[in-house]
């Protein structure tokens, strides 16, 4: 990731965004991971659990179009912000572009598992078109709210191993990689929002972002739930069984909705900033798990390869 000391010195010479708590030495860069050949081993790839699988599948379907929209919005501010934030927007765009690419591959595998995702995609298109018809500043605050939702879920996915317990290994690695970069760039949209509204009163900014967060969160919960139940119906799970089963998954164990409720409320606190909680340790944790999986696969390949075909020490076989 480069020499952190030089990054700190450079950052200190640049004007700060008022209210920003983004670490001065944060270096946002795309790791450009490739998972296109990571086949789903099972239709219910999250530990054989239809509810967990429906949850992550419905979430993945939002990423290609959603993240493309986020990139489009932030790129329109890139020329008007301080250089440090402009660099972070560039890193944000690079990361989101790769996320969109990889989730396109992932979503193709959902379809190959005999799921019809056309209704979920159309519903998402309708939402994005609606937000895209708003003034740019409202598109930005919507992006800021959605990025906060994504970041707090990403942190939860990394911190709580129950989410991917017994999941297909290649898919688990893909989601951990994606989550780590969402945590890494979690302050970019918010800092862009702070800069764009720098002439607003704190009360006007707080009211605007709070109202949008409520609207965005209600819409997010409603639309993702509809998508989840659509996918569950395609598995023959509907009615009370679907409602109670998903409620248990979302609110009891592993409880992604319940466990992110506290971080969601923090958005409304005075002085909120995504980096008020420095959780870069989660990035390192996700990367360490990813690298551990690579090492394990390398050891397996070394054990079965003929002596003449073994790689030189220090080289690892390529993992998708």
mmCIF file with all atom_site columns, C-alpha atoms in Angstrom, residues 38-190:
data_model
loop_
_atom_site.group_PDB
_atom_site.id
_atom_site.type_symbol
_atom_site.label_atom_id
_atom_site.label_alt_id
_atom_site.label_comp_id
_atom_site.label_asym_id
_atom_site.label_entity_id
_atom_site.label_seq_id
_atom_site.pdbx_PDB_ins_code
_atom_site.Cartn_x
_atom_site.Cartn_y
_atom_site.Cartn_z
_atom_site.occupancy
_atom_site.B_iso_or_equiv
_atom_site.pdbx_formal_charge
_atom_site.auth_seq_id
_atom_site.auth_comp_id
_atom_site.auth_asym_id
_atom_site.auth_atom_id
_atom_site.pdbx_PDB_model_num
ATOM 1   C CA . UNK A 1 38  ? -15.391 -19.299 -8.330  1.00 0.00 ? 38  UNK A CA 1
ATOM 2   C CA . UNK A 1 39  ? -18.324 -21.616 -9.018  1.00 0.00 ? 39  UNK A CA 1
ATOM 3   C CA . UNK A 1 40  ? -21.188 -21.986 -6.565  1.00 0.00 ? 40  UNK A CA 1
ATOM 4   C CA . UNK A 1 41  ? -20.971 -25.483 -5.167  1.00 0.00 ? 41  UNK A CA 1
ATOM 5   C CA . UNK A 1 42  ? -24.580 -25.548 -3.953  1.00 0.00 ? 42  UNK A CA 1
ATOM 6   C CA . UNK A 1 43  ? -27.844 -23.779 -4.763  1.00 0.00 ? 43  UNK A CA 1
ATOM 7   C CA . UNK A 1 44  ? -27.965 -22.780 -1.078  1.00 0.00 ? 44  UNK A CA 1
ATOM 8   C CA . UNK A 1 45  ? -24.319 -21.791 -1.007  1.00 0.00 ? 45  UNK A CA 1
ATOM 9   C CA . UNK A 1 46  ? -24.411 -20.187 2.475   1.00 0.00 ? 46  UNK A CA 1
ATOM 10  C CA . UNK A 1 47  ? -24.089 -23.293 4.606   1.00 0.00 ? 47  UNK A CA 1
ATOM 11  C CA . UNK A 1 48  ? -27.121 -24.954 2.998   1.00 0.00 ? 48  UNK A CA 1
ATOM 12  C CA . UNK A 1 49  ? -29.360 -22.251 4.505   1.00 0.00 ? 49  UNK A CA 1
ATOM 13  C CA . UNK A 1 50  ? -32.058 -20.995 2.093   1.00 0.00 ? 50  UNK A CA 1
ATOM 14  C CA . UNK A 1 51  ? -32.694 -17.830 4.129   1.00 0.00 ? 51  UNK A CA 1
ATOM 15  C CA . UNK A 1 52  ? -29.052 -16.762 4.307   1.00 0.00 ? 52  UNK A CA 1
ATOM 16  C CA . UNK A 1 53  ? -28.603 -17.596 0.638   1.00 0.00 ? 53  UNK A CA 1
ATOM 17  C CA . UNK A 1 54  ? -31.669 -15.557 -0.342  1.00 0.00 ? 54  UNK A CA 1
ATOM 18  C CA . UNK A 1 55  ? -30.426 -12.638 1.765   1.00 0.00 ? 55  UNK A CA 1
ATOM 19  C CA . UNK A 1 56  ? -26.982 -12.480 0.154   1.00 0.00 ? 56  UNK A CA 1
ATOM 20  C CA . UNK A 1 57  ? -28.302 -13.223 -3.332  1.00 0.00 ? 57  UNK A CA 1
ATOM 21  C CA . UNK A 1 58  ? -30.841 -10.397 -3.074  1.00 0.00 ? 58  UNK A CA 1
ATOM 22  C CA . UNK A 1 59  ? -28.112 -8.085  -1.807  1.00 0.00 ? 59  UNK A CA 1
ATOM 23  C CA . UNK A 1 60  ? -25.720 -9.035  -4.603  1.00 0.00 ? 60  UNK A CA 1
ATOM 24  C CA . UNK A 1 61  ? -28.315 -8.262  -7.264  1.00 0.00 ? 61  UNK A CA 1
ATOM 25  C CA . UNK A 1 62  ? -28.284 -4.611  -6.117  1.00 0.00 ? 62  UNK A CA 1
ATOM 26  C CA . UNK A 1 63  ? -24.532 -4.125  -6.471  1.00 0.00 ? 63  UNK A CA 1
ATOM 27  C CA . UNK A 1 64  ? -23.756 -3.812  -10.207 1.00 0.00 ? 64  UNK A CA 1
ATOM 28  C CA . UNK A 1 65  ? -26.347 -1.106  -10.903 1.00 0.00 ? 65  UNK A CA 1
ATOM 29  C CA . UNK A 1 66  ? -26.230 0.434   -7.434  1.00 0.00 ? 66  UNK A CA 1
ATOM 30  C CA . UNK A 1 67  ? -22.477 0.853   -7.306  1.00 0.00 ? 67  UNK A CA 1
ATOM 31  C CA . UNK A 1 68  ? -22.403 2.138   -10.886 1.00 0.00 ? 68  UNK A CA 1
ATOM 32  C CA . UNK A 1 69  ? -24.820 4.834   -9.748  1.00 0.00 ? 69  UNK A CA 1
ATOM 33  C CA . UNK A 1 70  ? -22.636 5.714   -6.744  1.00 0.00 ? 70  UNK A CA 1
ATOM 34  C CA . UNK A 1 71  ? -19.609 6.068   -9.013  1.00 0.00 ? 71  UNK A CA 1
ATOM 35  C CA . UNK A 1 72  ? -21.517 8.326   -11.388 1.00 0.00 ? 72  UNK A CA 1
ATOM 36  C CA . UNK A 1 73  ? -22.605 10.627  -8.563  1.00 0.00 ? 73  UNK A CA 1
ATOM 37  C CA . UNK A 1 74  ? -19.225 11.003  -6.848  1.00 0.00 ? 74  UNK A CA 1
ATOM 38  C CA . UNK A 1 75  ? -17.333 11.476  -10.114 1.00 0.00 ? 75  UNK A CA 1
ATOM 39  C CA . UNK A 1 76  ? -19.352 14.640  -10.689 1.00 0.00 ? 76  UNK A CA 1
ATOM 40  C CA . UNK A 1 77  ? -17.802 16.160  -7.544  1.00 0.00 ? 77  UNK A CA 1
ATOM 41  C CA . UNK A 1 78  ? -14.246 14.992  -8.134  1.00 0.00 ? 78  UNK A CA 1
ATOM 42  C CA . UNK A 1 79  ? -13.001 18.202  -9.749  1.00 0.00 ? 79  UNK A CA 1
ATOM 43  C CA . UNK A 1 80  ? -14.385 20.492  -7.034  1.00 0.00 ? 80  UNK A CA 1
ATOM 44  C CA . UNK A 1 81  ? -13.062 18.902  -3.845  1.00 0.00 ? 81  UNK A CA 1
ATOM 45  C CA . UNK A 1 82  ? -9.671  19.145  -2.088  1.00 0.00 ? 82  UNK A CA 1
ATOM 46  C CA . UNK A 1 83  ? -6.962  16.959  -3.584  1.00 0.00 ? 83  UNK A CA 1
ATOM 47  C CA . UNK A 1 84  ? -6.962  14.452  -0.709  1.00 0.00 ? 84  UNK A CA 1
ATOM 48  C CA . UNK A 1 85  ? -10.675 13.817  -1.154  1.00 0.00 ? 85  UNK A CA 1
ATOM 49  C CA . UNK A 1 86  ? -10.281 13.737  -4.948  1.00 0.00 ? 86  UNK A CA 1
ATOM 50  C CA . UNK A 1 87  ? -7.739  10.925  -4.524  1.00 0.00 ? 87  UNK A CA 1
ATOM 51  C CA . UNK A 1 88  ? -10.132 9.092   -2.240  1.00 0.00 ? 88  UNK A CA 1
ATOM 52  C CA . UNK A 1 89  ? -12.954 9.449   -4.768  1.00 0.00 ? 89  UNK A CA 1
ATOM 53  C CA . UNK A 1 90  ? -10.678 7.987   -7.439  1.00 0.00 ? 90  UNK A CA 1
ATOM 54  C CA . UNK A 1 91  ? -9.914  5.056   -5.145  1.00 0.00 ? 91  UNK A CA 1
ATOM 55  C CA . UNK A 1 92  ? -13.610 4.689   -4.353  1.00 0.00 ? 92  UNK A CA 1
ATOM 56  C CA . UNK A 1 93  ? -14.503 4.572   -8.055  1.00 0.00 ? 93  UNK A CA 1
ATOM 57  C CA . UNK A 1 94  ? -11.806 1.993   -8.780  1.00 0.00 ? 94  UNK A CA 1
ATOM 58  C CA . UNK A 1 95  ? -12.988 -0.238  -5.952  1.00 0.00 ? 95  UNK A CA 1
ATOM 59  C CA . UNK A 1 96  ? -16.667 0.036   -6.846  1.00 0.00 ? 96  UNK A CA 1
ATOM 60  C CA . UNK A 1 97  ? -15.966 -0.702  -10.519 1.00 0.00 ? 97  UNK A CA 1
ATOM 61  C CA . UNK A 1 98  ? -14.329 -3.999  -9.568  1.00 0.00 ? 98  UNK A CA 1
ATOM 62  C CA . UNK A 1 99  ? -17.134 -4.816  -7.123  1.00 0.00 ? 99  UNK A CA 1
ATOM 63  C CA . UNK A 1 100 ? -19.679 -4.300  -9.904  1.00 0.00 ? 100 UNK A CA 1
ATOM 64  C CA . UNK A 1 101 ? -17.693 -6.552  -12.232 1.00 0.00 ? 101 UNK A CA 1
ATOM 65  C CA . UNK A 1 102 ? -17.383 -9.376  -9.737  1.00 0.00 ? 102 UNK A CA 1
ATOM 66  C CA . UNK A 1 103 ? -21.030 -9.255  -8.686  1.00 0.00 ? 103 UNK A CA 1
ATOM 67  C CA . UNK A 1 104 ? -22.093 -9.424  -12.322 1.00 0.00 ? 104 UNK A CA 1
ATOM 68  C CA . UNK A 1 105 ? -20.286 -12.782 -12.437 1.00 0.00 ? 105 UNK A CA 1
ATOM 69  C CA . UNK A 1 106 ? -21.841 -13.774 -9.113  1.00 0.00 ? 106 UNK A CA 1
ATOM 70  C CA . UNK A 1 107 ? -25.334 -12.824 -10.299 1.00 0.00 ? 107 UNK A CA 1
ATOM 71  C CA . UNK A 1 108 ? -24.868 -14.907 -13.447 1.00 0.00 ? 108 UNK A CA 1
ATOM 72  C CA . UNK A 1 109 ? -24.277 -17.877 -11.167 1.00 0.00 ? 109 UNK A CA 1
ATOM 73  C CA . UNK A 1 110 ? -27.484 -17.093 -9.292  1.00 0.00 ? 110 UNK A CA 1
ATOM 74  C CA . UNK A 1 111 ? -29.306 -17.340 -12.617 1.00 0.00 ? 111 UNK A CA 1
ATOM 75  C CA . UNK A 1 112 ? -27.449 -20.537 -13.475 1.00 0.00 ? 112 UNK A CA 1
ATOM 76  C CA . UNK A 1 113 ? -28.794 -21.955 -10.215 1.00 0.00 ? 113 UNK A CA 1
ATOM 77  C CA . UNK A 1 114 ? -32.262 -21.582 -11.796 1.00 0.00 ? 114 UNK A CA 1
ATOM 78  C CA . UNK A 1 115 ? -33.299 -18.416 -10.014 1.00 0.00 ? 115 UNK A CA 1
ATOM 79  C CA . UNK A 1 116 ? -35.242 -15.775 -11.944 1.00 0.00 ? 116 UNK A CA 1
ATOM 80  C CA . UNK A 1 117 ? -33.764 -12.424 -10.850 1.00 0.00 ? 117 UNK A CA 1
ATOM 81  C CA . UNK A 1 118 ? -35.481 -10.276 -13.490 1.00 0.00 ? 118 UNK A CA 1
ATOM 82  C CA . UNK A 1 119 ? -38.113 -8.896  -11.097 1.00 0.00 ? 119 UNK A CA 1
ATOM 83  C CA . UNK A 1 120 ? -35.451 -7.920  -8.549  1.00 0.00 ? 120 UNK A CA 1
ATOM 84  C CA . UNK A 1 121 ? -33.392 -6.210  -11.230 1.00 0.00 ? 121 UNK A CA 1
ATOM 85  C CA . UNK A 1 122 ? -36.391 -4.279  -12.547 1.00 0.00 ? 122 UNK A CA 1
ATOM 86  C CA . UNK A 1 123 ? -37.356 -3.108  -9.068  1.00 0.00 ? 123 UNK A CA 1
ATOM 87  C CA . UNK A 1 124 ? -33.799 -1.877  -8.535  1.00 0.00 ? 124 UNK A CA 1
ATOM 88  C CA . UNK A 1 125 ? -33.787 -0.085  -11.885 1.00 0.00 ? 125 UNK A CA 1
ATOM 89  C CA . UNK A 1 126 ? -37.006 1.718   -10.929 1.00 0.00 ? 126 UNK A CA 1
ATOM 90  C CA . UNK A 1 127 ? -35.486 2.892   -7.625  1.00 0.00 ? 127 UNK A CA 1
ATOM 91  C CA . UNK A 1 128 ? -32.253 4.098   -9.240  1.00 0.00 ? 128 UNK A CA 1
ATOM 92  C CA . UNK A 1 129 ? -34.141 5.890   -11.997 1.00 0.00 ? 129 UNK A CA 1
ATOM 93  C CA . UNK A 1 130 ? -36.243 7.640   -9.358  1.00 0.00 ? 130 UNK A CA 1
ATOM 94  C CA . UNK A 1 131 ? -33.206 8.791   -7.375  1.00 0.00 ? 131 UNK A CA 1
ATOM 95  C CA . UNK A 1 132 ? -31.396 9.727   -10.584 1.00 0.00 ? 132 UNK A CA 1
ATOM 96  C CA . UNK A 1 133 ? -34.213 12.104  -11.510 1.00 0.00 ? 133 UNK A CA 1
ATOM 97  C CA . UNK A 1 134 ? -33.553 14.158  -8.363  1.00 0.00 ? 134 UNK A CA 1
ATOM 98  C CA . UNK A 1 135 ? -31.180 17.143  -8.165  1.00 0.00 ? 135 UNK A CA 1
ATOM 99  C CA . UNK A 1 136 ? -27.525 16.138  -7.863  1.00 0.00 ? 136 UNK A CA 1
ATOM 100 C CA . UNK A 1 137 ? -27.250 17.141  -4.203  1.00 0.00 ? 137 UNK A CA 1
ATOM 101 C CA . UNK A 1 138 ? -30.114 14.780  -3.353  1.00 0.00 ? 138 UNK A CA 1
ATOM 102 C CA . UNK A 1 139 ? -28.468 12.015  -5.359  1.00 0.00 ? 139 UNK A CA 1
ATOM 103 C CA . UNK A 1 140 ? -25.372 12.630  -3.248  1.00 0.00 ? 140 UNK A CA 1
ATOM 104 C CA . UNK A 1 141 ? -27.158 12.427  0.092   1.00 0.00 ? 141 UNK A CA 1
ATOM 105 C CA . UNK A 1 142 ? -28.946 9.264   -1.056  1.00 0.00 ? 142 UNK A CA 1
ATOM 106 C CA . UNK A 1 143 ? -25.555 7.800   -1.997  1.00 0.00 ? 143 UNK A CA 1
ATOM 107 C CA . UNK A 1 144 ? -24.172 8.833   1.394   1.00 0.00 ? 144 UNK A CA 1
ATOM 108 C CA . UNK A 1 145 ? -27.003 7.052   3.214   1.00 0.00 ? 145 UNK A CA 1
ATOM 109 C CA . UNK A 1 146 ? -26.717 3.896   1.127   1.00 0.00 ? 146 UNK A CA 1
ATOM 110 C CA . UNK A 1 147 ? -22.955 3.813   1.592   1.00 0.00 ? 147 UNK A CA 1
ATOM 111 C CA . UNK A 1 148 ? -23.470 3.961   5.354   1.00 0.00 ? 148 UNK A CA 1
ATOM 112 C CA . UNK A 1 149 ? -25.886 1.033   5.199   1.00 0.00 ? 149 UNK A CA 1
ATOM 113 C CA . UNK A 1 150 ? -23.427 -0.918  3.085   1.00 0.00 ? 150 UNK A CA 1
ATOM 114 C CA . UNK A 1 151 ? -20.495 -0.114  5.380   1.00 0.00 ? 151 UNK A CA 1
ATOM 115 C CA . UNK A 1 152 ? -22.191 -1.173  8.598   1.00 0.00 ? 152 UNK A CA 1
ATOM 116 C CA . UNK A 1 153 ? -23.331 -4.430  7.012   1.00 0.00 ? 153 UNK A CA 1
ATOM 117 C CA . UNK A 1 154 ? -19.823 -5.001  5.670   1.00 0.00 ? 154 UNK A CA 1
ATOM 118 C CA . UNK A 1 155 ? -18.327 -4.514  9.117   1.00 0.00 ? 155 UNK A CA 1
ATOM 119 C CA . UNK A 1 156 ? -20.834 -6.957  10.574  1.00 0.00 ? 156 UNK A CA 1
ATOM 120 C CA . UNK A 1 157 ? -20.108 -9.584  7.915   1.00 0.00 ? 157 UNK A CA 1
ATOM 121 C CA . UNK A 1 158 ? -16.393 -9.486  8.717   1.00 0.00 ? 158 UNK A CA 1
ATOM 122 C CA . UNK A 1 159 ? -16.696 -9.260  12.502  1.00 0.00 ? 159 UNK A CA 1
ATOM 123 C CA . UNK A 1 160 ? -19.228 -12.071 12.893  1.00 0.00 ? 160 UNK A CA 1
ATOM 124 C CA . UNK A 1 161 ? -18.021 -15.381 11.396  1.00 0.00 ? 161 UNK A CA 1
ATOM 125 C CA . UNK A 1 162 ? -21.520 -16.868 11.730  1.00 0.00 ? 162 UNK A CA 1
ATOM 126 C CA . UNK A 1 163 ? -22.586 -15.084 8.531   1.00 0.00 ? 163 UNK A CA 1
ATOM 127 C CA . UNK A 1 164 ? -20.443 -17.285 6.302   1.00 0.00 ? 164 UNK A CA 1
ATOM 128 C CA . UNK A 1 165 ? -20.186 -20.345 8.497   1.00 0.00 ? 165 UNK A CA 1
ATOM 129 C CA . UNK A 1 166 ? -19.974 -23.402 6.233   1.00 0.00 ? 166 UNK A CA 1
ATOM 130 C CA . UNK A 1 167 ? -20.437 -21.223 3.135   1.00 0.00 ? 167 UNK A CA 1
ATOM 131 C CA . UNK A 1 168 ? -18.838 -22.177 -0.168  1.00 0.00 ? 168 UNK A CA 1
ATOM 132 C CA . UNK A 1 169 ? -15.216 -21.180 0.362   1.00 0.00 ? 169 UNK A CA 1
ATOM 133 C CA . UNK A 1 170 ? -14.671 -19.200 -2.836  1.00 0.00 ? 170 UNK A CA 1
ATOM 134 C CA . UNK A 1 171 ? -17.854 -17.221 -2.316  1.00 0.00 ? 171 UNK A CA 1
ATOM 135 C CA . UNK A 1 172 ? -16.946 -16.501 1.307   1.00 0.00 ? 172 UNK A CA 1
ATOM 136 C CA . UNK A 1 173 ? -13.623 -15.063 0.169   1.00 0.00 ? 173 UNK A CA 1
ATOM 137 C CA . UNK A 1 174 ? -15.351 -12.881 -2.408  1.00 0.00 ? 174 UNK A CA 1
ATOM 138 C CA . UNK A 1 175 ? -17.769 -11.414 0.119   1.00 0.00 ? 175 UNK A CA 1
ATOM 139 C CA . UNK A 1 176 ? -15.037 -10.791 2.707   1.00 0.00 ? 176 UNK A CA 1
ATOM 140 C CA . UNK A 1 177 ? -12.905 -9.019  0.100   1.00 0.00 ? 177 UNK A CA 1
ATOM 141 C CA . UNK A 1 178 ? -15.845 -6.849  -0.945  1.00 0.00 ? 178 UNK A CA 1
ATOM 142 C CA . UNK A 1 179 ? -16.743 -6.088  2.665   1.00 0.00 ? 179 UNK A CA 1
ATOM 143 C CA . UNK A 1 180 ? -13.184 -5.041  3.515   1.00 0.00 ? 180 UNK A CA 1
ATOM 144 C CA . UNK A 1 181 ? -13.124 -2.450  0.731   1.00 0.00 ? 181 UNK A CA 1
ATOM 145 C CA . UNK A 1 182 ? -16.559 -1.125  1.740   1.00 0.00 ? 182 UNK A CA 1
ATOM 146 C CA . UNK A 1 183 ? -15.145 -0.502  5.213   1.00 0.00 ? 183 UNK A CA 1
ATOM 147 C CA . UNK A 1 184 ? -12.048 1.121   3.721   1.00 0.00 ? 184 UNK A CA 1
ATOM 148 C CA . UNK A 1 185 ? -13.964 3.683   1.648   1.00 0.00 ? 185 UNK A CA 1
ATOM 149 C CA . UNK A 1 186 ? -16.854 4.193   4.073   1.00 0.00 ? 186 UNK A CA 1
ATOM 150 C CA . UNK A 1 187 ? -16.092 7.892   4.618   1.00 0.00 ? 187 UNK A CA 1
ATOM 151 C CA . UNK A 1 188 ? -15.711 9.003   0.992   1.00 0.00 ? 188 UNK A CA 1
ATOM 152 C CA . UNK A 1 189 ? -19.355 9.731   0.172   1.00 0.00 ? 189 UNK A CA 1
ATOM 153 C CA . UNK A 1 190 ? -19.871 11.366  3.564   1.00 0.00 ? 190 UNK A CA 1
#
